[in-house]
Amino acid sequence: MCYAIPGKIIEIKKNVAVLDYFGEKRNVLLDQDVKVGDYAYAQGGVLINVIEKAEAERVLIFWKEKFFELKEIDEKTSKVQEINASTKVLEILEKVNLSKELTKEDMMFLLKVEDSRELKLIYETANNVRQKEHDNACCVHGIIEFSNYCKNDCSYCGIRKSRNIQRYRMSVKEIVEVAKKAVSLGFKALVLQSGEDYWYDEEKLIEIVKKIRKLNVLIFLSIGVREKRIYEKLYQAGARGVLLRFETSDRELFERERPKTNFNKRISLIRDLKEMKYIIATGFLVGIGESEENIVNNILLTKELEPDMYSFGPFIPSGGSSKVEKDLIFKIIALSRFIDKKSKILVTSALETLDSNARKEGLMAGANSLMLNVTPKKYKELYNLYPGRKDEEVIKAVDETVDLLYSIGRAPTDLGI
Ligand code: 5AD
């Protein structure tokens, strides 16, 4: 977001550029003409835009000290404090440290841990792995919820078709305006989310993507199942990411909770999108009646889909509070970190509704990404996927997030691949 650091292009190899950030080198994908010596912002492993040298130097002066100061805090806070656990837990964590693959049984075992000292060790180990693999970079994407119309009737969802709620659609112009505002706050990646709303046809979606791409941001689409052909066109128009959860790997549960939708179709779409070179964010819901084994299968299916980012969160029932314990989510974050060290793991806003401290705890259990809602207030309150969503000013939320990240030594930026 705001504080993304420009890197200097030091090498170009076909469609990859090597960016230098104070001596650290990162590869980013290129889809525009650039030259060695240019300064550029990258996001999610994609070069977004080249900026003037003078502007880059101004930003870099601010960052130089902060960059190393934050890294130091992160290094200190991500050390494992005290080793206090049963032999079995220690054996499994040793496998993690030696980069040996965990078995399904290992994963089940960790998922069942309840002892607070063992949980602490598991989270600290996951945070340590996160630090070693990703350093202190933390993506902060903005999310624009542009329509709460949905043709589906998924039992768990607050905007499902059969619910009698006030509906809204933002016009193309409004969406672009909201995106502009988010960019002015410094967001470098935006997620455009809606229910499955076919009022936004191919033409409208392409127009939205083309206009927002001109603002120099990474665009993620979160619009549900659409024809492959449309996603291809949207890629050409400039979208680079898709957020599409498979929701559950249990087919029966999927078909029960998501009437008239198809598991295989959703999974093959995610695979097709990956093949189209989209950056994939995917994952599942926790607490919709799945078994523990199913949770492990959900984590494994996420890994199999080779996403750039894991996105999973607790089910929050409408009109009630969630039965999901936040520790279960932290264990899933840690397990995901253990089996897929290189991926990004999102602390979802649904997790944040469980407890005001959950966001920080999630980041300390292996997660390294956040999303902030930038939808205008009048629409945000109608986009009730679940109750208890935070309602705060975007500017305030940005400030609070930056403060939180700084306090744990994380840099709100995304340095290439
Ligand atoms: N609680 C938590 N998450 C929900 N989602 C939908 N309804 C709920 C709910 N009640 C999630 C789904 C969807 C994402 C956009 O929101 O996983 O993919």
mmCIF file of C-alpha atoms in Angstrom, residues 97-392:
data_model
loop_
_atom_site.group_PDB
_atom_site.id
_atom_site.type_symbol
_atom_site.label_atom_id
_atom_site.label_comp_id
_atom_site.label_asym_id
_atom_site.label_seq_id
_atom_site.Cartn_x
_atom_site.Cartn_y
_atom_site.Cartn_z
ATOM 1 C CA ASN A 97 12.607 -27.044 10.443
ATOM 2 C CA LEU A 98 14.351 -29.688 8.350
ATOM 3 C CA SER A 99 11.955 -28.998 5.458
ATOM 4 C CA LYS A 100 10.647 -32.556 5.507
ATOM 5 C CA GLU A 101 7.117 -33.061 4.274
ATOM 6 C CA LEU A 102 4.424 -33.395 6.933
ATOM 7 C CA THR A 103 2.054 -36.334 6.652
ATOM 8 C CA LYS A 104 -1.686 -35.960 6.928
ATOM 9 C CA GLU A 105 -1.408 -37.595 10.360
ATOM 10 C CA ASP A 106 1.108 -34.962 11.457
ATOM 11 C CA MET A 107 -1.261 -32.251 10.322
ATOM 12 C CA MET A 108 -4.199 -33.865 12.113
ATOM 13 C CA PHE A 109 -2.101 -34.125 15.243
ATOM 14 C CA LEU A 110 -1.188 -30.437 15.242
ATOM 15 C CA LEU A 111 -4.772 -29.467 14.498
ATOM 16 C CA LYS A 112 -5.885 -31.229 17.670
ATOM 17 C CA VAL A 113 -3.324 -29.573 19.980
ATOM 18 C CA GLU A 114 -4.956 -27.595 22.785
ATOM 19 C CA ASP A 115 -2.243 -27.102 25.378
ATOM 20 C CA SER A 116 -1.462 -23.388 25.498
ATOM 21 C CA ARG A 117 2.324 -23.830 25.690
ATOM 22 C CA GLU A 118 2.270 -26.166 22.706
ATOM 23 C CA LEU A 119 0.073 -23.774 20.764
ATOM 24 C CA LYS A 120 2.501 -20.954 21.537
ATOM 25 C CA LEU A 121 5.388 -23.025 20.213
ATOM 26 C CA ILE A 122 3.484 -23.957 17.050
ATOM 27 C CA TYR A 123 2.622 -20.317 16.310
ATOM 28 C CA GLU A 124 6.125 -19.102 17.054
ATOM 29 C CA THR A 125 7.606 -21.762 14.784
ATOM 30 C CA ALA A 126 5.228 -20.738 11.987
ATOM 31 C CA ASN A 127 6.115 -17.088 12.488
ATOM 32 C CA ASN A 128 9.777 -17.997 12.348
ATOM 33 C CA VAL A 129 9.289 -19.845 9.055
ATOM 34 C CA ARG A 130 7.369 -16.832 7.713
ATOM 35 C CA GLN A 131 10.218 -14.518 8.638
ATOM 36 C CA LYS A 132 12.866 -16.725 7.047
ATOM 37 C CA GLU A 133 10.916 -17.147 3.816
ATOM 38 C CA HIS A 134 9.316 -13.759 3.373
ATOM 39 C CA ASP A 135 11.254 -11.405 5.556
ATOM 40 C CA ASN A 136 9.043 -8.644 6.920
ATOM 41 C CA ALA A 137 7.000 -7.855 3.795
ATOM 42 C CA CYS A 138 3.255 -7.752 4.315
ATOM 43 C CA CYS A 139 0.778 -7.189 1.486
ATOM 44 C CA VAL A 140 -2.098 -4.894 2.244
ATOM 45 C CA HIS A 141 -4.709 -5.022 -0.492
ATOM 46 C CA GLY A 142 -7.760 -2.788 -0.675
ATOM 47 C CA ILE A 143 -11.125 -4.387 -1.358
ATOM 48 C CA ILE A 144 -14.014 -2.725 -3.180
ATOM 49 C CA GLU A 145 -17.365 -4.492 -2.806
ATOM 50 C CA PHE A 146 -19.138 -3.155 -5.838
ATOM 51 C CA SER A 147 -22.394 -5.137 -5.866
ATOM 52 C CA ASN A 148 -24.308 -7.279 -3.384
ATOM 53 C CA TYR A 149 -26.568 -8.868 -5.981
ATOM 54 C CA CYS A 150 -25.933 -12.586 -6.300
ATOM 55 C CA LYS A 151 -27.505 -15.270 -8.435
ATOM 56 C CA ASN A 152 -26.466 -17.981 -5.961
ATOM 57 C CA ASP A 153 -28.127 -19.060 -2.766
ATOM 58 C CA CYS A 154 -25.297 -20.423 -0.633
ATOM 59 C CA SER A 155 -26.672 -21.253 2.800
ATOM 60 C CA TYR A 156 -23.838 -19.592 4.726
ATOM 61 C CA CYS A 157 -23.798 -16.297 2.893
ATOM 62 C CA GLY A 158 -25.395 -13.055 4.059
ATOM 63 C CA ILE A 159 -25.970 -11.804 0.493
ATOM 64 C CA ARG A 160 -27.456 -15.033 -0.859
ATOM 65 C CA LYS A 161 -30.218 -14.614 -3.405
ATOM 66 C CA SER A 162 -33.142 -15.614 -1.203
ATOM 67 C CA ARG A 163 -32.348 -13.110 1.559
ATOM 68 C CA ASN A 164 -34.574 -10.129 1.660
ATOM 69 C CA ILE A 165 -31.957 -7.399 1.918
ATOM 70 C CA GLN A 166 -31.473 -4.030 0.303
ATOM 71 C CA ARG A 167 -29.403 -4.534 -2.853
ATOM 72 C CA TYR A 168 -27.012 -2.131 -4.571
ATOM 73 C CA ARG A 169 -24.835 -1.947 -7.631
ATOM 74 C CA MET A 170 -22.120 0.615 -8.136
ATOM 75 C CA SER A 171 -21.894 2.145 -11.593
ATOM 76 C CA VAL A 172 -18.687 1.767 -13.582
ATOM 77 C CA LYS A 173 -17.959 5.416 -12.889
ATOM 78 C CA GLU A 174 -18.475 5.012 -9.141
ATOM 79 C CA ILE A 175 -16.207 1.963 -8.996
ATOM 80 C CA VAL A 176 -13.431 3.810 -10.790
ATOM 81 C CA GLU A 177 -13.868 6.791 -8.449
ATOM 82 C CA VAL A 178 -13.547 4.543 -5.375
ATOM 83 C CA ALA A 179 -10.461 2.941 -6.906
ATOM 84 C CA LYS A 180 -8.956 6.384 -7.515
ATOM 85 C CA LYS A 181 -9.496 7.323 -3.895
ATOM 86 C CA ALA A 182 -7.877 4.091 -2.724
ATOM 87 C CA VAL A 183 -4.900 4.709 -4.987
ATOM 88 C CA SER A 184 -4.553 8.215 -3.593
ATOM 89 C CA LEU A 185 -4.302 6.633 -0.146
ATOM 90 C CA GLY A 186 -1.449 4.575 -1.502
ATOM 91 C CA PHE A 187 -2.988 1.185 -2.277
ATOM 92 C CA LYS A 188 -1.051 -0.649 -4.952
ATOM 93 C CA ALA A 189 -3.368 -3.668 -5.186
ATOM 94 C CA LEU A 190 -7.163 -3.680 -5.295
ATOM 95 C CA VAL A 191 -9.633 -6.543 -5.100
ATOM 96 C CA LEU A 192 -12.883 -5.924 -6.972
ATOM 97 C CA GLN A 193 -15.485 -8.081 -5.275
ATOM 98 C CA SER A 194 -19.194 -8.689 -5.830
ATOM 99 C CA GLY A 195 -21.797 -11.392 -5.626
ATOM 100 C CA GLU A 196 -22.191 -13.397 -8.837
ATOM 101 C CA ASP A 197 -23.893 -10.532 -10.592
ATOM 102 C CA TYR A 198 -24.254 -10.921 -14.336
ATOM 103 C CA TRP A 199 -25.531 -7.361 -14.715
ATOM 104 C CA TYR A 200 -21.813 -6.655 -15.042
ATOM 105 C CA ASP A 201 -21.385 -8.216 -18.438
ATOM 106 C CA GLU A 202 -18.190 -8.681 -20.372
ATOM 107 C CA GLU A 203 -18.239 -5.162 -21.717
ATOM 108 C CA LYS A 204 -18.762 -3.487 -18.336
ATOM 109 C CA LEU A 205 -16.130 -5.614 -16.620
ATOM 110 C CA ILE A 206 -13.568 -4.886 -19.320
ATOM 111 C CA GLU A 207 -14.280 -1.175 -19.045
ATOM 112 C CA ILE A 208 -13.834 -1.278 -15.261
ATOM 113 C CA VAL A 209 -10.565 -3.202 -15.486
ATOM 114 C CA LYS A 210 -9.112 -1.026 -18.249
ATOM 115 C CA LYS A 211 -9.930 2.185 -16.395
ATOM 116 C CA ILE A 212 -8.579 0.971 -13.063
ATOM 117 C CA ARG A 213 -5.430 -0.486 -14.632
ATOM 118 C CA LYS A 214 -4.617 3.027 -15.839
ATOM 119 C CA LEU A 215 -4.327 4.015 -12.165
ATOM 120 C CA ASN A 216 -1.244 1.800 -11.844
ATOM 121 C CA VAL A 217 -2.563 -0.834 -9.466
ATOM 122 C CA LEU A 218 -2.583 -4.591 -9.393
ATOM 123 C CA ILE A 219 -6.160 -5.721 -10.031
ATOM 124 C CA PHE A 220 -7.630 -8.825 -8.391
ATOM 125 C CA LEU A 221 -11.086 -9.953 -9.468
ATOM 126 C CA SER A 222 -13.409 -11.620 -6.983
ATOM 127 C CA ILE A 223 -16.567 -12.014 -9.047
ATOM 128 C CA GLY A 224 -17.177 -15.752 -8.812
ATOM 129 C CA VAL A 225 -17.573 -18.268 -11.586
ATOM 130 C CA ARG A 226 -17.569 -16.768 -15.070
ATOM 131 C CA GLU A 227 -16.734 -18.226 -18.436
ATOM 132 C CA LYS A 228 -13.076 -18.895 -19.057
ATOM 133 C CA ARG A 229 -13.315 -16.745 -22.157
ATOM 134 C CA ILE A 230 -14.355 -13.723 -20.092
ATOM 135 C CA TYR A 231 -11.501 -14.198 -17.656
ATOM 136 C CA GLU A 232 -9.125 -14.364 -20.642
ATOM 137 C CA LYS A 233 -10.440 -11.041 -21.894
ATOM 138 C CA LEU A 234 -10.170 -9.516 -18.439
ATOM 139 C CA TYR A 235 -6.545 -10.612 -18.271
ATOM 140 C CA GLN A 236 -5.928 -8.884 -21.589
ATOM 141 C CA ALA A 237 -7.663 -5.810 -20.193
ATOM 142 C CA GLY A 238 -5.159 -5.717 -17.340
ATOM 143 C CA ALA A 239 -6.477 -7.840 -14.440
ATOM 144 C CA ARG A 240 -3.721 -9.981 -12.947
ATOM 145 C CA GLY A 241 -5.213 -11.720 -9.912
ATOM 146 C CA VAL A 242 -8.313 -13.693 -9.001
ATOM 147 C CA LEU A 243 -9.639 -14.354 -5.516
ATOM 148 C CA LEU A 244 -11.910 -17.385 -5.696
ATOM 149 C CA ARG A 245 -12.316 -19.731 -2.752
ATOM 150 C CA PHE A 246 -13.356 -23.318 -3.384
ATOM 151 C CA GLU A 247 -15.122 -23.015 0.030
ATOM 152 C CA THR A 248 -14.792 -26.704 0.955
ATOM 153 C CA SER A 249 -13.087 -29.765 -0.487
ATOM 154 C CA ASP A 250 -15.940 -31.961 0.745
ATOM 155 C CA ARG A 251 -18.120 -32.368 -2.357
ATOM 156 C CA GLU A 252 -21.202 -33.421 -0.453
ATOM 157 C CA LEU A 253 -20.964 -30.468 1.865
ATOM 158 C CA PHE A 254 -20.277 -28.185 -1.111
ATOM 159 C CA GLU A 255 -23.352 -29.345 -2.941
ATOM 160 C CA ARG A 256 -25.505 -29.178 0.175
ATOM 161 C CA GLU A 257 -24.476 -25.654 1.142
ATOM 162 C CA ARG A 258 -24.172 -24.271 -2.396
ATOM 163 C CA PRO A 259 -27.277 -25.416 -4.289
ATOM 164 C CA LYS A 260 -27.102 -25.352 -8.079
ATOM 165 C CA THR A 261 -23.369 -24.806 -8.114
ATOM 166 C CA ASN A 262 -20.798 -27.367 -9.096
ATOM 167 C CA PHE A 263 -17.641 -28.355 -7.248
ATOM 168 C CA ASN A 264 -15.718 -29.678 -10.252
ATOM 169 C CA LYS A 265 -16.547 -26.620 -12.317
ATOM 170 C CA ARG A 266 -15.231 -24.299 -9.605
ATOM 171 C CA ILE A 267 -12.016 -26.252 -9.118
ATOM 172 C CA SER A 268 -11.316 -26.522 -12.832
ATOM 173 C CA LEU A 269 -11.916 -22.804 -13.233
ATOM 174 C CA ILE A 270 -9.300 -22.105 -10.541
ATOM 175 C CA ARG A 271 -6.872 -24.371 -12.397
ATOM 176 C CA ASP A 272 -7.663 -22.691 -15.735
ATOM 177 C CA LEU A 273 -7.099 -19.268 -14.209
ATOM 178 C CA LYS A 274 -3.733 -20.407 -12.938
ATOM 179 C CA GLU A 275 -2.882 -21.581 -16.435
ATOM 180 C CA MET A 276 -3.911 -18.196 -17.815
ATOM 181 C CA LYS A 277 -1.176 -16.788 -15.545
ATOM 182 C CA TYR A 278 -3.514 -15.151 -13.066
ATOM 183 C CA ILE A 279 -2.167 -14.773 -9.538
ATOM 184 C CA ILE A 280 -4.471 -17.009 -7.501
ATOM 185 C CA ALA A 281 -5.853 -16.454 -4.024
ATOM 186 C CA THR A 282 -8.011 -19.319 -2.834
ATOM 187 C CA GLY A 283 -9.094 -21.207 0.247
ATOM 188 C CA PHE A 284 -12.102 -22.268 2.257
ATOM 189 C CA LEU A 285 -14.566 -21.568 5.031
ATOM 190 C CA VAL A 286 -14.033 -22.943 8.503
ATOM 191 C CA GLY A 287 -16.999 -24.026 10.605
ATOM 192 C CA ILE A 288 -19.671 -24.916 8.046
ATOM 193 C CA GLY A 289 -20.007 -28.466 9.336
ATOM 194 C CA GLU A 290 -16.760 -29.958 8.051
ATOM 195 C CA SER A 291 -14.779 -32.602 9.951
ATOM 196 C CA GLU A 292 -11.228 -32.115 11.225
ATOM 197 C CA GLU A 293 -9.980 -34.383 8.500
ATOM 198 C CA ASN A 294 -11.796 -32.226 6.014
ATOM 199 C CA ILE A 295 -9.978 -29.144 7.310
ATOM 200 C CA VAL A 296 -6.670 -30.879 6.604
ATOM 201 C CA ASN A 297 -7.970 -31.817 3.144
ATOM 202 C CA ASN A 298 -8.953 -28.190 2.599
ATOM 203 C CA ILE A 299 -5.416 -27.058 3.405
ATOM 204 C CA LEU A 300 -3.985 -29.726 1.100
ATOM 205 C CA LEU A 301 -6.342 -28.846 -1.739
ATOM 206 C CA THR A 302 -5.368 -25.188 -1.393
ATOM 207 C CA LYS A 303 -1.734 -26.204 -1.735
ATOM 208 C CA GLU A 304 -2.489 -28.407 -4.720
ATOM 209 C CA LEU A 305 -4.034 -25.431 -6.519
ATOM 210 C CA GLU A 306 -0.667 -23.631 -6.175
ATOM 211 C CA PRO A 307 -2.019 -20.280 -5.121
ATOM 212 C CA ASP A 308 0.021 -17.190 -4.469
ATOM 213 C CA MET A 309 -2.175 -16.532 -1.436
ATOM 214 C CA TYR A 310 -4.207 -18.629 1.031
ATOM 215 C CA SER A 311 -7.535 -17.123 2.058
ATOM 216 C CA PHE A 312 -9.625 -18.897 4.670
ATOM 217 C CA GLY A 313 -11.745 -17.667 7.516
ATOM 218 C CA PRO A 314 -14.342 -18.615 10.094
ATOM 219 C CA PHE A 315 -17.988 -18.923 9.145
ATOM 220 C CA ILE A 316 -19.944 -16.175 10.904
ATOM 221 C CA PRO A 317 -23.666 -16.973 10.920
ATOM 222 C CA SER A 318 -26.095 -14.159 10.209
ATOM 223 C CA GLY A 319 -27.818 -13.151 13.397
ATOM 224 C CA GLY A 320 -25.445 -15.056 15.631
ATOM 225 C CA SER A 321 -21.881 -15.284 16.766
ATOM 226 C CA SER A 322 -19.312 -17.666 15.357
ATOM 227 C CA LYS A 323 -18.738 -20.999 17.044
ATOM 228 C CA VAL A 324 -15.252 -21.173 15.589
ATOM 229 C CA GLU A 325 -12.457 -20.756 18.127
ATOM 230 C CA LYS A 326 -9.829 -18.298 16.944
ATOM 231 C CA ASP A 327 -7.099 -20.791 17.889
ATOM 232 C CA LEU A 328 -8.480 -23.162 15.273
ATOM 233 C CA ILE A 329 -7.887 -20.490 12.631
ATOM 234 C CA PHE A 330 -4.393 -19.766 13.980
ATOM 235 C CA LYS A 331 -3.591 -23.500 13.829
ATOM 236 C CA ILE A 332 -4.751 -23.566 10.215
ATOM 237 C CA ILE A 333 -2.575 -20.523 9.459
ATOM 238 C CA ALA A 334 0.425 -22.247 11.067
ATOM 239 C CA LEU A 335 -0.235 -25.538 9.267
ATOM 240 C CA SER A 336 -0.556 -23.753 5.931
ATOM 241 C CA ARG A 337 2.742 -22.000 6.624
ATOM 242 C CA PHE A 338 4.409 -25.332 7.449
ATOM 243 C CA ILE A 339 3.306 -27.123 4.303
ATOM 244 C CA ASP A 340 3.642 -24.192 1.905
ATOM 245 C CA LYS A 341 6.402 -21.956 3.161
ATOM 246 C CA LYS A 342 6.521 -19.660 0.153
ATOM 247 C CA SER A 343 2.881 -18.712 -0.095
ATOM 248 C CA LYS A 344 1.207 -15.651 1.278
ATOM 249 C CA ILE A 345 -1.377 -16.226 3.959
ATOM 250 C CA LEU A 346 -4.140 -13.749 4.506
ATOM 251 C CA VAL A 347 -5.631 -12.689 7.812
ATOM 252 C CA THR A 348 -9.220 -12.352 6.636
ATOM 253 C CA SER A 349 -11.631 -9.765 7.933
ATOM 254 C CA ALA A 350 -13.956 -12.542 9.156
ATOM 255 C CA LEU A 351 -11.168 -13.608 11.532
ATOM 256 C CA GLU A 352 -10.900 -10.025 12.746
ATOM 257 C CA THR A 353 -14.557 -10.069 13.778
ATOM 258 C CA LEU A 354 -13.851 -12.909 16.240
ATOM 259 C CA ASP A 355 -11.626 -10.765 18.405
ATOM 260 C CA SER A 356 -10.027 -7.338 18.140
ATOM 261 C CA ASN A 357 -6.577 -8.816 18.659
ATOM 262 C CA ALA A 358 -7.003 -11.638 16.152
ATOM 263 C CA ARG A 359 -5.387 -9.768 13.288
ATOM 264 C CA LYS A 360 -2.117 -9.287 15.141
ATOM 265 C CA GLU A 361 -2.212 -12.842 16.487
ATOM 266 C CA GLY A 362 -2.793 -14.204 12.988
ATOM 267 C CA LEU A 363 0.205 -12.241 11.712
ATOM 268 C CA MET A 364 2.240 -13.737 14.585
ATOM 269 C CA ALA A 365 1.141 -17.287 13.685
ATOM 270 C CA GLY A 366 2.483 -17.350 10.128
ATOM 271 C CA ALA A 367 0.252 -14.983 8.163
ATOM 272 C CA ASN A 368 1.640 -12.119 6.087
ATOM 273 C CA SER A 369 -1.193 -10.422 4.224
ATOM 274 C CA LEU A 370 -4.158 -8.224 5.016
ATOM 275 C CA MET A 371 -7.083 -6.697 3.215
ATOM 276 C CA LEU A 372 -8.663 -3.383 4.050
ATOM 277 C CA ASN A 373 -12.157 -2.515 3.006
ATOM 278 C CA VAL A 374 -12.277 0.643 0.899
ATOM 279 C CA THR A 375 -15.959 0.381 -0.082
ATOM 280 C CA PRO A 376 -17.899 3.620 0.573
ATOM 281 C CA LYS A 377 -19.762 3.454 3.888
ATOM 282 C CA LYS A 378 -23.265 3.590 2.378
ATOM 283 C CA TYR A 379 -22.575 0.394 0.423
ATOM 284 C CA LYS A 380 -20.330 -1.325 2.925
ATOM 285 C CA GLU A 381 -23.168 -1.603 5.413
ATOM 286 C CA LEU A 382 -25.260 -3.397 2.792
ATOM 287 C CA TYR A 383 -22.526 -5.875 1.867
ATOM 288 C CA ASN A 384 -23.190 -8.052 4.850
ATOM 289 C CA LEU A 385 -21.585 -11.375 4.036
ATOM 290 C CA TYR A 386 -21.703 -11.844 7.800
ATOM 291 C CA PRO A 387 -22.573 -9.675 10.802
ATOM 292 C CA GLY A 388 -20.110 -7.789 12.998
ATOM 293 C CA ARG A 389 -18.038 -6.316 10.192
ATOM 294 C CA LYS A 390 -16.019 -3.341 11.279
ATOM 295 C CA ASP A 391 -17.268 0.012 10.196
ATOM 296 C CA GLU A 392 -14.499 2.527 10.259
#
